[in-house]
GROMACS .gro file of C-alpha atoms in nm:
model
  467
    1UNK     CA    1   2.142   0.747   2.106
    2UNK     CA    2   2.419   0.927   1.919
    3UNK     CA    3   2.430   1.170   1.629
    4UNK     CA    4   2.452   0.886   1.376
    5UNK     CA    5   2.130   0.732   1.506
    6UNK     CA    6   1.952   1.066   1.480
    7UNK     CA    7   2.081   1.111   1.125
    8UNK     CA    8   1.959   0.763   1.026
    9UNK     CA    9   1.613   0.824   1.169
   10UNK     CA   10   1.590   1.164   1.000
   11UNK     CA   11   1.699   1.013   0.668
   12UNK     CA   12   1.443   0.734   0.695
   13UNK     CA   13   1.165   0.984   0.766
   14UNK     CA   14   1.276   1.212   0.484
   15UNK     CA   15   1.292   0.919   0.240
   16UNK     CA   16   0.930   0.822   0.307
   17UNK     CA   17   0.812   1.182   0.273
   18UNK     CA   18   1.015   1.220  -0.047
   19UNK     CA   19   0.865   0.902  -0.189
   20UNK     CA   20   0.512   1.026  -0.128
   21UNK     CA   21   0.597   1.365  -0.283
   22UNK     CA   22   0.739   1.207  -0.600
   23UNK     CA   23   0.424   1.000  -0.649
   24UNK     CA   24   0.145   1.243  -0.556
   25UNK     CA   25   0.292   1.575  -0.676
   26UNK     CA   26   0.492   1.680  -0.977
   27UNK     CA   27   0.652   1.507  -1.156
   28UNK     CA   28   0.401   1.233  -1.046
   29UNK     CA   29   0.645   0.952  -1.113
   30UNK     CA   30   0.539   0.593  -1.159
   31UNK     CA   31   0.567   0.425  -0.815
   32UNK     CA   32   0.839   0.187  -0.937
   33UNK     CA   33   1.060   0.474  -1.054
   34UNK     CA   34   0.993   0.670  -0.735
   35UNK     CA   35   1.076   0.370  -0.516
   36UNK     CA   36   1.404   0.304  -0.699
   37UNK     CA   37   1.510   0.671  -0.695
   38UNK     CA   38   1.436   0.706  -0.323
   39UNK     CA   39   1.618   0.378  -0.254
   40UNK     CA   40   1.930   0.510  -0.427
   41UNK     CA   41   1.908   0.847  -0.253
   42UNK     CA   42   1.858   0.686   0.088
   43UNK     CA   43   2.157   0.458   0.040
   44UNK     CA   44   2.380   0.749  -0.064
   45UNK     CA   45   2.267   0.972   0.223
   46UNK     CA   46   2.333   0.699   0.479
   47UNK     CA   47   2.682   0.640   0.342
   48UNK     CA   48   2.631   0.290   0.203
   49UNK     CA   49   2.912   0.171  -0.028
   50UNK     CA   50   2.797   0.182  -0.391
   51UNK     CA   51   2.836  -0.191  -0.450
   52UNK     CA   52   2.642  -0.270  -0.131
   53UNK     CA   53   2.368  -0.026  -0.235
   54UNK     CA   54   2.325  -0.193  -0.573
   55UNK     CA   55   2.320  -0.535  -0.407
   56UNK     CA   56   2.057  -0.417  -0.156
   57UNK     CA   57   1.831  -0.286  -0.434
   58UNK     CA   58   1.859  -0.594  -0.655
   59UNK     CA   59   1.851  -0.836  -0.363
   60UNK     CA   60   1.554  -0.669  -0.198
   61UNK     CA   61   1.356  -0.662  -0.521
   62UNK     CA   62   1.443  -1.024  -0.602
   63UNK     CA   63   1.368  -1.151  -0.250
   64UNK     CA   64   1.030  -0.980  -0.246
   65UNK     CA   65   0.938  -1.107  -0.591
   66UNK     CA   66   1.044  -1.456  -0.490
   67UNK     CA   67   0.834  -1.447  -0.176
   68UNK     CA   68   0.534  -1.249  -0.300
   69UNK     CA   69   0.558  -1.215  -0.679
   70UNK     CA   70   0.519  -1.583  -0.766
   71UNK     CA   71   0.227  -1.613  -0.528
   72UNK     CA   72   0.057  -1.308  -0.681
   73UNK     CA   73   0.108  -1.445  -1.033
   74UNK     CA   74  -0.023  -1.791  -0.942
   75UNK     CA   75  -0.310  -1.629  -0.756
   76UNK     CA   76  -0.402  -1.433  -1.068
   77UNK     CA   77  -0.409  -1.759  -1.263
   78UNK     CA   78  -0.628  -1.926  -1.001
   79UNK     CA   79  -0.859  -1.626  -1.000
   80UNK     CA   80  -0.891  -1.639  -1.377
   81UNK     CA   81  -0.980  -2.009  -1.368
   82UNK     CA   82  -1.239  -1.951  -1.097
   83UNK     CA   83  -1.392  -1.665  -1.294
   84UNK     CA   84  -1.395  -1.840  -1.635
   85UNK     CA   85  -1.553  -2.154  -1.489
   86UNK     CA   86  -1.828  -1.953  -1.320
   87UNK     CA   87  -1.720  -2.035  -0.965
   88UNK     CA   88  -1.663  -1.673  -0.863
   89UNK     CA   89  -2.005  -1.572  -0.990
   90UNK     CA   90  -2.170  -1.863  -0.809
   91UNK     CA   91  -1.996  -1.786  -0.480
   92UNK     CA   92  -2.074  -1.416  -0.507
   93UNK     CA   93  -2.440  -1.489  -0.586
   94UNK     CA   94  -2.465  -1.731  -0.293
   95UNK     CA   95  -2.326  -1.472  -0.050
   96UNK     CA   96  -2.550  -1.196  -0.187
   97UNK     CA   97  -2.859  -1.415  -0.170
   98UNK     CA   98  -2.798  -1.511   0.193
   99UNK     CA   99  -2.687  -1.176   0.332
  100UNK     CA  100  -2.833  -0.827   0.329
  101UNK     CA  101  -2.609  -0.537   0.236
  102UNK     CA  102  -2.539  -0.465   0.603
  103UNK     CA  103  -2.440  -0.827   0.666
  104UNK     CA  104  -2.213  -0.863   0.362
  105UNK     CA  105  -1.901  -0.720   0.536
  106UNK     CA  106  -1.956  -0.961   0.825
  107UNK     CA  107  -1.988  -1.256   0.586
  108UNK     CA  108  -1.666  -1.158   0.409
  109UNK     CA  109  -1.496  -1.111   0.747
  110UNK     CA  110  -1.586  -1.469   0.839
  111UNK     CA  111  -1.447  -1.604   0.513
  112UNK     CA  112  -1.123  -1.407   0.552
  113UNK     CA  113  -1.090  -1.511   0.918
  114UNK     CA  114  -1.092  -1.878   0.820
  115UNK     CA  115  -0.865  -1.833   0.517
  116UNK     CA  116  -0.629  -1.616   0.722
  117UNK     CA  117  -0.555  -1.886   0.980
  118UNK     CA  118  -0.295  -2.061   0.761
  119UNK     CA  119  -0.226  -1.792   0.498
  120UNK     CA  120   0.011  -1.495   0.489
  121UNK     CA  121  -0.159  -1.158   0.439
  122UNK     CA  122  -0.052  -1.119   0.075
  123UNK     CA  123  -0.138  -1.478  -0.012
  124UNK     CA  124  -0.481  -1.461   0.149
  125UNK     CA  125  -0.562  -1.135  -0.028
  126UNK     CA  126  -0.460  -1.277  -0.365
  127UNK     CA  127  -0.674  -1.587  -0.307
  128UNK     CA  128  -0.978  -1.381  -0.202
  129UNK     CA  129  -0.952  -1.106  -0.465
  130UNK     CA  130  -1.179  -1.293  -0.711
  131UNK     CA  131  -1.448  -1.327  -0.445
  132UNK     CA  132  -1.406  -0.963  -0.332
  133UNK     CA  133  -1.436  -0.837  -0.689
  134UNK     CA  134  -1.722  -1.072  -0.769
  135UNK     CA  135  -1.933  -0.967  -0.470
  136UNK     CA  136  -1.847  -0.598  -0.506
  137UNK     CA  137  -1.920  -0.599  -0.880
  138UNK     CA  138  -2.263  -0.749  -0.824
  139UNK     CA  139  -2.328  -0.503  -0.541
  140UNK     CA  140  -2.221  -0.220  -0.771
  141UNK     CA  141  -2.442  -0.345  -1.054
  142UNK     CA  142  -2.745  -0.363  -0.826
  143UNK     CA  143  -2.672  -0.006  -0.706
  144UNK     CA  144  -2.711  -0.115  -0.345
  145UNK     CA  145  -2.576   0.178  -0.140
  146UNK     CA  146  -2.338   0.462  -0.218
  147UNK     CA  147  -1.961   0.499  -0.205
  148UNK     CA  148  -1.717   0.229  -0.310
  149UNK     CA  149  -1.851  -0.127  -0.309
  150UNK     CA  150  -1.492  -0.252  -0.340
  151UNK     CA  151  -1.381  -0.077  -0.021
  152UNK     CA  152  -1.701  -0.185   0.155
  153UNK     CA  153  -1.625  -0.551   0.078
  154UNK     CA  154  -1.245  -0.534   0.076
  155UNK     CA  155  -1.169  -0.358   0.406
  156UNK     CA  156  -1.318  -0.636   0.626
  157UNK     CA  157  -1.106  -0.890   0.436
  158UNK     CA  158  -0.791  -0.678   0.480
  159UNK     CA  159  -0.861  -0.638   0.853
  160UNK     CA  160  -0.916  -1.010   0.913
  161UNK     CA  161  -0.611  -1.119   0.715
  162UNK     CA  162  -0.386  -0.861   0.882
  163UNK     CA  163  -0.499  -0.950   1.233
  164UNK     CA  164  -0.448  -1.322   1.180
  165UNK     CA  165  -0.110  -1.261   1.015
  166UNK     CA  166   0.029  -1.060   1.306
  167UNK     CA  167  -0.141  -1.217   1.608
  168UNK     CA  168  -0.200  -1.588   1.560
  169UNK     CA  169   0.045  -1.877   1.508
  170UNK     CA  170   0.135  -2.052   1.281
  171UNK     CA  171   0.216  -1.730   1.096
  172UNK     CA  172   0.592  -1.669   1.087
  173UNK     CA  173   0.585  -1.345   1.288
  174UNK     CA  174   0.413  -1.484   1.599
  175UNK     CA  175   0.609  -1.808   1.571
  176UNK     CA  176   0.937  -1.614   1.558
  177UNK     CA  177   0.844  -1.420   1.872
  178UNK     CA  178   0.737  -1.741   2.047
  179UNK     CA  179   1.061  -1.920   1.959
  180UNK     CA  180   1.281  -1.625   2.062
  181UNK     CA  181   1.101  -1.571   2.393
  182UNK     CA  182   1.077  -1.950   2.453
  183UNK     CA  183   0.709  -1.932   2.540
  184UNK     CA  184   0.399  -2.143   2.469
  185UNK     CA  185   0.245  -2.173   2.122
  186UNK     CA  186  -0.094  -2.278   2.259
  187UNK     CA  187  -0.127  -1.989   2.507
  188UNK     CA  188  -0.012  -1.734   2.251
  189UNK     CA  189  -0.258  -1.870   1.995
  190UNK     CA  190  -0.546  -1.854   2.245
  191UNK     CA  191  -0.457  -1.498   2.345
  192UNK     CA  192  -0.420  -1.412   1.977
  193UNK     CA  193  -0.768  -1.531   1.888
  194UNK     CA  194  -0.919  -1.338   2.181
  195UNK     CA  195  -0.739  -1.017   2.080
  196UNK     CA  196  -0.802  -1.061   1.708
  197UNK     CA  197  -1.183  -1.073   1.727
  198UNK     CA  198  -1.249  -0.716   1.854
  199UNK     CA  199  -0.963  -0.584   1.639
  200UNK     CA  200  -1.116  -0.737   1.326
  201UNK     CA  201  -1.466  -0.613   1.411
  202UNK     CA  202  -1.359  -0.251   1.463
  203UNK     CA  203  -1.108  -0.234   1.177
  204UNK     CA  204  -1.319  -0.438   0.935
  205UNK     CA  205  -1.700  -0.411   0.918
  206UNK     CA  206  -1.723  -0.103   1.144
  207UNK     CA  207  -1.447   0.110   0.989
  208UNK     CA  208  -1.514  -0.031   0.641
  209UNK     CA  209  -1.877   0.086   0.650
  210UNK     CA  210  -1.759   0.431   0.761
  211UNK     CA  211  -1.482   0.484   0.505
  212UNK     CA  212  -1.652   0.317   0.205
  213UNK     CA  213  -1.916   0.593   0.191
  214UNK     CA  214  -1.641   0.852   0.156
  215UNK     CA  215  -1.441   0.690  -0.126
  216UNK     CA  216  -1.508   0.616  -0.493
  217UNK     CA  217  -1.240   0.349  -0.534
  218UNK     CA  218  -1.280   0.120  -0.834
  219UNK     CA  219  -1.017  -0.129  -0.959
  220UNK     CA  220  -0.883  -0.125  -1.311
  221UNK     CA  221  -1.135  -0.251  -1.568
  222UNK     CA  222  -0.891  -0.519  -1.684
  223UNK     CA  223  -0.877  -0.672  -1.336
  224UNK     CA  224  -1.254  -0.651  -1.293
  225UNK     CA  225  -1.306  -0.815  -1.632
  226UNK     CA  226  -1.057  -1.088  -1.543
  227UNK     CA  227  -1.227  -1.179  -1.216
  228UNK     CA  228  -1.588  -1.117  -1.327
  229UNK     CA  229  -1.606  -1.165  -1.706
  230UNK     CA  230  -1.975  -1.247  -1.696
  231UNK     CA  231  -2.054  -0.890  -1.591
  232UNK     CA  232  -1.910  -0.696  -1.884
  233UNK     CA  233  -2.260  -0.623  -2.001
  234UNK     CA  234  -2.219  -0.651  -2.376
  235UNK     CA  235  -2.461  -0.865  -2.576
  236UNK     CA  236  -2.174  -1.061  -2.719
  237UNK     CA  237  -2.053  -1.141  -2.370
  238UNK     CA  238  -2.398  -1.265  -2.274
  239UNK     CA  239  -2.404  -1.492  -2.574
  240UNK     CA  240  -2.064  -1.625  -2.483
  241UNK     CA  241  -2.194  -1.701  -2.137
  242UNK     CA  242  -2.480  -1.898  -2.284
  243UNK     CA  243  -2.236  -2.122  -2.468
  244UNK     CA  244  -2.019  -2.176  -2.163
  245UNK     CA  245  -2.077  -2.501  -1.972
  246UNK     CA  246  -2.278  -2.476  -1.653
  247UNK     CA  247  -2.060  -2.387  -1.355
  248UNK     CA  248  -1.957  -2.670  -1.123
  249UNK     CA  249  -2.135  -2.732  -0.796
  250UNK     CA  250  -2.078  -2.484  -0.516
  251UNK     CA  251  -1.898  -2.748  -0.307
  252UNK     CA  252  -1.645  -2.825  -0.581
  253UNK     CA  253  -1.597  -2.454  -0.643
  254UNK     CA  254  -1.528  -2.380  -0.276
  255UNK     CA  255  -1.283  -2.671  -0.260
  256UNK     CA  256  -1.095  -2.541  -0.565
  257UNK     CA  257  -1.088  -2.186  -0.427
  258UNK     CA  258  -0.964  -2.293  -0.083
  259UNK     CA  259  -0.728  -2.574  -0.190
  260UNK     CA  260  -0.414  -2.361  -0.127
  261UNK     CA  261  -0.547  -2.258   0.214
  262UNK     CA  262  -0.616  -2.621   0.307
  263UNK     CA  263  -0.263  -2.724   0.211
  264UNK     CA  264  -0.117  -2.446   0.425
  265UNK     CA  265  -0.347  -2.542   0.710
  266UNK     CA  266  -0.220  -2.901   0.679
  267UNK     CA  267   0.132  -2.768   0.732
  268UNK     CA  268   0.021  -2.559   1.030
  269UNK     CA  269  -0.150  -2.853   1.199
  270UNK     CA  270   0.149  -3.074   1.129
  271UNK     CA  271   0.384  -2.828   1.300
  272UNK     CA  272   0.173  -2.844   1.615
  273UNK     CA  273   0.113  -3.221   1.624
  274UNK     CA  274   0.413  -3.391   1.462
  275UNK     CA  275   0.774  -3.413   1.581
  276UNK     CA  276   1.025  -3.205   1.386
  277UNK     CA  277   1.198  -3.518   1.254
  278UNK     CA  278   0.879  -3.667   1.110
  279UNK     CA  279   0.884  -3.732   0.733
  280UNK     CA  280   0.515  -3.639   0.726
  281UNK     CA  281   0.599  -3.296   0.863
  282UNK     CA  282   0.861  -3.244   0.593
  283UNK     CA  283   0.605  -3.341   0.329
  284UNK     CA  284   0.343  -3.112   0.484
  285UNK     CA  285   0.597  -2.827   0.491
  286UNK     CA  286   0.666  -2.880   0.121
  287UNK     CA  287   0.306  -2.890  -0.002
  288UNK     CA  288   0.209  -2.618   0.248
  289UNK     CA  289   0.468  -2.368   0.131
  290UNK     CA  290   0.277  -2.074  -0.025
  291UNK     CA  291   0.436  -2.113  -0.370
  292UNK     CA  292   0.385  -2.491  -0.387
  293UNK     CA  293   0.035  -2.466  -0.239
  294UNK     CA  294  -0.067  -2.205  -0.497
  295UNK     CA  295   0.090  -2.408  -0.780
  296UNK     CA  296  -0.097  -2.722  -0.675
  297UNK     CA  297  -0.412  -2.516  -0.633
  298UNK     CA  298  -0.392  -2.389  -0.992
  299UNK     CA  299  -0.333  -2.738  -1.130
  300UNK     CA  300  -0.617  -2.879  -0.921
  301UNK     CA  301  -0.854  -2.605  -1.039
  302UNK     CA  302  -0.769  -2.669  -1.405
  303UNK     CA  303  -0.827  -3.044  -1.369
  304UNK     CA  304  -1.147  -3.022  -1.162
  305UNK     CA  305  -1.320  -2.712  -1.298
  306UNK     CA  306  -1.232  -2.771  -1.666
  307UNK     CA  307  -1.267  -2.405  -1.768
  308UNK     CA  308  -1.220  -2.483  -2.141
  309UNK     CA  309  -1.007  -2.650  -2.405
  310UNK     CA  310  -0.632  -2.671  -2.330
  311UNK     CA  311  -0.549  -2.399  -2.584
  312UNK     CA  312  -0.811  -2.166  -2.437
  313UNK     CA  313  -0.693  -2.232  -2.083
  314UNK     CA  314  -0.334  -2.161  -2.182
  315UNK     CA  315  -0.437  -1.828  -2.339
  316UNK     CA  316  -0.647  -1.740  -2.036
  317UNK     CA  317  -0.361  -1.810  -1.796
  318UNK     CA  318  -0.125  -1.597  -2.006
  319UNK     CA  319  -0.377  -1.314  -2.014
  320UNK     CA  320  -0.425  -1.336  -1.637
  321UNK     CA  321  -0.067  -1.219  -1.577
  322UNK     CA  322  -0.099  -0.897  -1.778
  323UNK     CA  323  -0.322  -0.703  -1.535
  324UNK     CA  324  -0.095  -0.785  -1.238
  325UNK     CA  325   0.239  -0.712  -1.409
  326UNK     CA  326   0.232  -0.353  -1.285
  327UNK     CA  327   0.154  -0.472  -0.932
  328UNK     CA  328   0.445  -0.717  -0.937
  329UNK     CA  329   0.700  -0.455  -1.042
  330UNK     CA  330   0.583  -0.204  -0.782
  331UNK     CA  331   0.600  -0.472  -0.512
  332UNK     CA  332   0.958  -0.541  -0.623
  333UNK     CA  333   1.038  -0.171  -0.589
  334UNK     CA  334   0.894  -0.173  -0.237
  335UNK     CA  335   1.118  -0.468  -0.153
  336UNK     CA  336   1.423  -0.278  -0.276
  337UNK     CA  337   1.337   0.025  -0.061
  338UNK     CA  338   1.280  -0.197   0.242
  339UNK     CA  339   1.617  -0.371   0.199
  340UNK     CA  340   1.807  -0.042   0.167
  341UNK     CA  341   1.655   0.082   0.494
  342UNK     CA  342   1.742  -0.247   0.662
  343UNK     CA  343   2.102  -0.256   0.534
  344UNK     CA  344   2.150   0.109   0.633
  345UNK     CA  345   2.089  -0.014   0.991
  346UNK     CA  346   1.793   0.209   1.059
  347UNK     CA  347   1.669  -0.071   1.282
  348UNK     CA  348   1.970  -0.033   1.513
  349UNK     CA  349   1.887   0.335   1.563
  350UNK     CA  350   1.532   0.236   1.659
  351UNK     CA  351   1.663  -0.016   1.914
  352UNK     CA  352   1.890   0.249   2.068
  353UNK     CA  353   1.592   0.483   2.091
  354UNK     CA  354   1.388   0.215   2.268
  355UNK     CA  355   1.646   0.189   2.546
  356UNK     CA  356   1.545   0.536   2.658
  357UNK     CA  357   1.174   0.452   2.697
  358UNK     CA  358   1.097   0.360   3.062
  359UNK     CA  359   0.769   0.171   3.005
  360UNK     CA  360   0.625  -0.172   3.083
  361UNK     CA  361   0.773  -0.469   2.892
  362UNK     CA  362   0.445  -0.529   2.706
  363UNK     CA  363   0.421  -0.171   2.583
  364UNK     CA  364   0.795  -0.161   2.514
  365UNK     CA  365   0.770  -0.474   2.297
  366UNK     CA  366   0.482  -0.319   2.102
  367UNK     CA  367   0.669   0.011   2.055
  368UNK     CA  368   0.997  -0.144   1.941
  369UNK     CA  369   0.823  -0.375   1.696
  370UNK     CA  370   0.608  -0.088   1.566
  371UNK     CA  371   0.903   0.148   1.516
  372UNK     CA  372   1.116  -0.115   1.345
  373UNK     CA  373   0.829  -0.222   1.117
  374UNK     CA  374   0.735   0.134   1.020
  375UNK     CA  375   1.096   0.242   0.958
  376UNK     CA  376   1.223  -0.065   0.771
  377UNK     CA  377   0.903  -0.172   0.593
  378UNK     CA  378   0.923  -0.523   0.732
  379UNK     CA  379   0.697  -0.667   1.001
  380UNK     CA  380   0.941  -0.956   1.031
  381UNK     CA  381   1.230  -0.720   1.110
  382UNK     CA  382   1.009  -0.555   1.372
  383UNK     CA  383   0.924  -0.885   1.539
  384UNK     CA  384   1.276  -1.029   1.523
  385UNK     CA  385   1.431  -0.708   1.657
  386UNK     CA  386   1.181  -0.660   1.941
  387UNK     CA  387   1.181  -1.025   2.046
  388UNK     CA  388   1.561  -1.041   2.040
  389UNK     CA  389   1.593  -0.725   2.247
  390UNK     CA  390   1.342  -0.839   2.511
  391UNK     CA  391   1.440  -1.208   2.523
  392UNK     CA  392   1.694  -1.152   2.807
  393UNK     CA  393   1.427  -0.968   3.006
  394UNK     CA  394   1.178  -1.253   2.953
  395UNK     CA  395   1.438  -1.511   3.060
  396UNK     CA  396   1.553  -1.315   3.367
  397UNK     CA  397   1.256  -1.413   3.580
  398UNK     CA  398   1.099  -1.068   3.562
  399UNK     CA  399   0.724  -1.085   3.618
  400UNK     CA  400   0.597  -1.066   3.262
  401UNK     CA  401   0.334  -1.275   3.083
  402UNK     CA  402   0.551  -1.412   2.801
  403UNK     CA  403   0.268  -1.527   2.568
  404UNK     CA  404   0.118  -1.177   2.598
  405UNK     CA  405   0.462  -1.025   2.530
  406UNK     CA  406   0.487  -1.231   2.208
  407UNK     CA  407   0.137  -1.113   2.113
  408UNK     CA  408   0.220  -0.748   2.189
  409UNK     CA  409   0.525  -0.769   1.963
  410UNK     CA  410   0.316  -0.919   1.682
  411UNK     CA  411   0.052  -0.645   1.719
  412UNK     CA  412   0.315  -0.371   1.704
  413UNK     CA  413   0.450  -0.503   1.376
  414UNK     CA  414   0.113  -0.435   1.210
  415UNK     CA  415   0.095  -0.062   1.283
  416UNK     CA  416   0.073   0.180   0.988
  417UNK     CA  417   0.160  -0.041   0.694
  418UNK     CA  418   0.280   0.221   0.444
  419UNK     CA  419   0.484   0.293   0.133
  420UNK     CA  420   0.785   0.080   0.227
  421UNK     CA  421   0.568  -0.231   0.279
  422UNK     CA  422   0.495  -0.469  -0.009
  423UNK     CA  423   0.142  -0.528   0.124
  424UNK     CA  424   0.061  -0.157   0.090
  425UNK     CA  425   0.141  -0.163  -0.281
  426UNK     CA  426  -0.046  -0.489  -0.335
  427UNK     CA  427  -0.365  -0.336  -0.193
  428UNK     CA  428  -0.313   0.002  -0.362
  429UNK     CA  429  -0.256  -0.135  -0.711
  430UNK     CA  430  -0.507  -0.421  -0.689
  431UNK     CA  431  -0.789  -0.185  -0.594
  432UNK     CA  432  -0.673   0.102  -0.816
  433UNK     CA  433  -0.626   0.343  -0.524
  434UNK     CA  434  -0.440   0.671  -0.494
  435UNK     CA  435  -0.178   0.709  -0.221
  436UNK     CA  436  -0.432   0.890  -0.002
  437UNK     CA  437  -0.700   0.625  -0.056
  438UNK     CA  438  -0.456   0.345   0.023
  439UNK     CA  439  -0.351   0.526   0.340
  440UNK     CA  440  -0.715   0.561   0.448
  441UNK     CA  441  -0.770   0.190   0.393
  442UNK     CA  442  -0.481  -0.048   0.456
  443UNK     CA  443  -0.267   0.190   0.665
  444UNK     CA  444  -0.553   0.296   0.892
  445UNK     CA  445  -0.702  -0.055   0.907
  446UNK     CA  446  -0.376  -0.211   1.023
  447UNK     CA  447  -0.320   0.072   1.271
  448UNK     CA  448  -0.663   0.006   1.424
  449UNK     CA  449  -0.582  -0.366   1.445
  450UNK     CA  450  -0.247  -0.291   1.612
  451UNK     CA  451  -0.393  -0.047   1.866
  452UNK     CA  452  -0.692  -0.264   1.955
  453UNK     CA  453  -0.456  -0.560   1.985
  454UNK     CA  454  -0.239  -0.363   2.229
  455UNK     CA  455  -0.544  -0.261   2.432
  456UNK     CA  456  -0.654  -0.625   2.454
  457UNK     CA  457  -0.302  -0.728   2.563
  458UNK     CA  458  -0.307  -0.473   2.845
  459UNK     CA  459  -0.657  -0.579   2.948
  460UNK     CA  460  -0.574  -0.951   2.950
  461UNK     CA  461  -0.259  -0.876   3.149
  462UNK     CA  462  -0.485  -0.762   3.435
  463UNK     CA  463  -0.645  -1.107   3.449
  464UNK     CA  464  -0.495  -1.435   3.576
  465UNK     CA  465  -0.283  -1.616   3.312
  466UNK     CA  466  -0.471  -1.862   3.093
  467UNK     CA  467  -0.210  -2.133   3.146
   0.00000   0.00000   0.00000
């Protein structure tokens, strides 16, 4: 390491601390303004040319909105359709009827585990928000237990989605590590499932039950009303419910809710079974892309669930975007901050630091991925950087379990998802959390997943290879 590396690392740390200070203390800036101001300051302090700094801010915001924003918007539309047609209420009632309060987090964990197999973290959360809000709202209305019902139900979902996203192919992070290290998809997937289960249990139902009693988190009323309109409580609302057609069958409702997940799963299966030149694989990749899958899911839900007359549906879909507009803009600001850190080459300083850490390849892969992810705000940067750095070691014939190395790198990328990650802002704003509450939930949850994943990697490394 040289003095420039130290300066970059110090600037990155100071930028995160400054961002938190602007949001939680005076002048208590809106997160979007704070993110943009810190992005500019970070670029100037690291010596970025002004034109490159502007390009990084606009490009980072646009790239994040393109990847996450459209999915969030389409997910809000799908959630509105599910709520207006009565599907969300039916699913929530079915889960509540079949599970005691203590079993509810485990039931939601199972749902998120299945949905998380093909879906990115942000996409899966958007798809499951209506169900989370529906179950939590009913739990809240029945006054079953203290603390935050939304944290109690939401944390297990966050844990399951995060673990699957970072540990199990066909998610892009694990696949990138597998391709770079030239190792086996099947072995990495098997190891990933084994490591994910204890990580999800400890970070989800166990930690969720602990932290929910200590928080009073409640989402914005507009979002709650959008996803659970039948629970507003006014007499007029009850009358409106009486005039609404009976909700569709539970099977049709589940199919409509999971249609995007099924399309993405089709793509995942196709990647494992079909040759790369197959036209069917190209078609599966198209319909399984998150944006296309969500778009088709919305259209399918409108046609099958028939939530109302065309004019009413159009108004409902327009209204569904309003509560998430703030979330979208803050996510864009997080993308800008992430891109500035990346273009300032903070990641290079982390790589230079890693060269001075004489540890095992598995732990080294986890550490490099973790440091890159935390500093740049991108799990993908963490995985790409760590896998690229360790690829020569893996190819040199050194005794290292390569599928476990790919898994260790994926686990490291999950550690301490914070203010420069788009997922942090999605959780924070969707659940109406303060910075401290979001840190105690998504940041701690993902850190538990990452640490338990590392422990499982080290444990499995003591056993004979699976393949």
